[in-house]
Amino acid sequence: MAGVTAAVTHPLDPLTATEINDAAAIIRRECASMERLRFPLLMLDEPPKEEVYGFEPGDPICRRARATLLNRADGSAYEAVVSLDEGRIASWRSLEGAQPPILMEEFAAVDEVVKNDERWRAALRRRGVTDFDMVQVDLWSVGDFPIEGIDPARRLVRAASYLRYSPTDNGYAKPIENVVAIVDLNENRVLKVLDGEVVPLPPESGNYDAASVGDLRTDLKPLDIVQPEGPSFSIEGNLLSWQRWSFRVSMHPTDGLVLHQVAYEDDGNVRSILYRAALSEMVVPYGDGTDAFHWRNAFDAGEYGMGRNMGALTLGCDCLGEIRYLDAVVADDDGRPTLARNVVCIHEEDYSILWKHLDLSTGSSEVRRSRRLVVSCIGTLGNYEYGFYWYFYQDGHMEFEIKLTGVVQTRALPPGGVDDYGTIVATDLSAVNHQHIFNMRLDFDVDGADNSVVEVDTVPLPPGEANPHLNAFGGTETLLASEQQAQRIIDPLKARYWKIVNPSKLNRFGRPVAYKLLPEASSLMLAAPESRVAVRARFAQKHLWVTPYHPDEMHAAGDYPNQSTGEDGLARWAAQDRSITDTDVVVWHTFGVSHIARPEDWPIMPVERIGFQLLPVGFFDRNPSLDVPPPQAACHTGGDDGE
Ligand SMILES: [Cu+2]
């Protein structure tokens, strides 16, 4: 099988096109009787951590593929691990009661099957819509809301409709209100059409393309980013190196952008920080109580596949400057490799000052420019765009940011009507209240695998001998010893953060080396804890969870949230209350945006951002960026008499 792994130089390299073909062929051979076999997921089965850490260049690499399979003929689903070296299925299990994520072909199928349904056509005619080709049909996962007369074990989606007068129109300007089709995906037919109150189409256009806008600004002068000697980073396969940082970048069909083995070279030693960092799940619950909306909740990672919905990025548009791209080879619904071009963009940015001081006694000043490395990708999930941005800085800190943009989800209002659940953004058009709640899985290995997590609050010291003037304050540290103790929320008034420490690696001050997770202020799930969506997204009840590493625990709402009832995921695992001290910990961070739309979010939403930072705390002995050179002579002299 040497040919299979010819292009593979590291155990974490994503599956090659050949490997995807081989894995699918091995599975198909075993499943010859399944006429409508599909591959909702097919990707690298990530090797055990010990194997990765023990790997030396040139070592033989054991390659396995992991597939989630759906037999559309009977709705049965399976999970298979394929040994590519041995050319056989290494493990196989039936996924009783689980619905794999929605297939790409199902999006197209739903459009067709809905448009051919007489009940749906009648509902549209009742609203004066007769040109069905101009209707945009959006597919929505169904969650686990009971639907009268329909067996929840079927593979189901709902479909909402929008009218376009021209093919390039923004359909969300014209929601065809109160018409919802329920579709059985395996049987390819509409089971039911909800046809509620008729609401006229809102009158205004929501188009935002340059031709529709017309009068464009004319006072923008060119801004060119020039790096005459090229960028300062290097890419070897999936390994990226820049300014002492190194890490592996890949695209996972569910998680999207994945970083592996994030490390920093400190005085010749490559020191690990994170083994793996990626989105584990996200949910977009809508806060509208009506029949046409209350069920709308998208688990965009597990139900639709964040990585499968990444777009190709364009130079000068999505990224500016001296750009390098990474392509991804992804398996399609039939287990065939397809090339997703330019899905990851890598570039450097000037980011203002890194540090500065003007010595007032001499007038001399030292200042350094901050350069940051940006690794980004942008997914389109229905009406929304999510940009995922990792930033690496020269002082050993890193930042993760999600940029939210796209078109807000809308409903049509009766003429002159009001909306309790949203913001009116155009005549008789409301943008519905909703949240975007993300969960990042951060598998820390701070200077080694065995870490602990400490909560730090900055609080006043109690009055008394140590605080006679009542001004003293400090950081109080609480070790989070077990999974139950580690379910925490933010507290901005205490400047709360969480430190991931290595208890057996002390710095020169005798303190364990650490990185801290600095959260931003954000709300948690606003739907009641007993609501269907909250039960299915229990990860959204806390900002912080910590678990001991387990290879099967990858996704905060379980591997298969589509039509799930909410049993699987973080809350279930953490109920074991396992010890999380001085062990291989995984930190799960929940954060999000509670989006009450502004009129300015229409017809397309300017980017809103949310994220977190990871900063070294005693990981280095001092500011690790003293050796960043001044960009020009004037930056480290200054002052008339400073020379
Ligand atoms: Cu939003």
Short mmCIF file of C-alpha atoms and ligand atoms in Angstrom, two decimals, residues 284 286 383-384 386 404-405 407-409 432-436 593-597 601 605 608, ligand 1:
data_model
loop_
_atom_site.label_atom_id
_atom_site.label_comp_id
_atom_site.label_asym_id
_atom_site.label_seq_id
_atom_site.Cartn_x
_atom_site.Cartn_y
_atom_site.Cartn_z
CA VAL A 284 -28.26 29.19 16.33
CA TYR A 286 -34.22 31.57 17.19
CA ASN A 383 -28.23 32.88 5.10
CA TYR A 384 -25.17 33.37 7.33
CA TYR A 386 -19.01 32.62 9.63
CA LEU A 404 -20.41 36.92 11.70
CA THR A 405 -21.88 38.35 8.55
CA VAL A 407 -28.07 38.02 5.73
CA VAL A 408 -30.22 37.89 8.85
CA GLN A 409 -33.15 35.51 8.98
CA VAL A 432 -35.87 37.59 14.08
CA ASN A 433 -34.05 37.56 17.45
CA HIS A 434 -31.54 34.74 17.70
CA GLN A 435 -28.24 33.68 19.18
CA HIS A 436 -25.07 32.22 17.71
CA VAL A 593 -23.52 36.58 20.15
CA SER A 594 -27.10 37.28 21.21
CA HIS A 595 -28.36 38.99 18.14
CA ILE A 596 -31.17 41.46 18.32
CA ALA A 597 -30.72 42.82 14.84
CA ASP A 601 -27.83 44.74 9.82
CA MET A 605 -24.94 42.52 8.06
CA GLU A 608 -19.92 41.41 14.16
CU CU B 1 -27.15 36.85 13.95
#
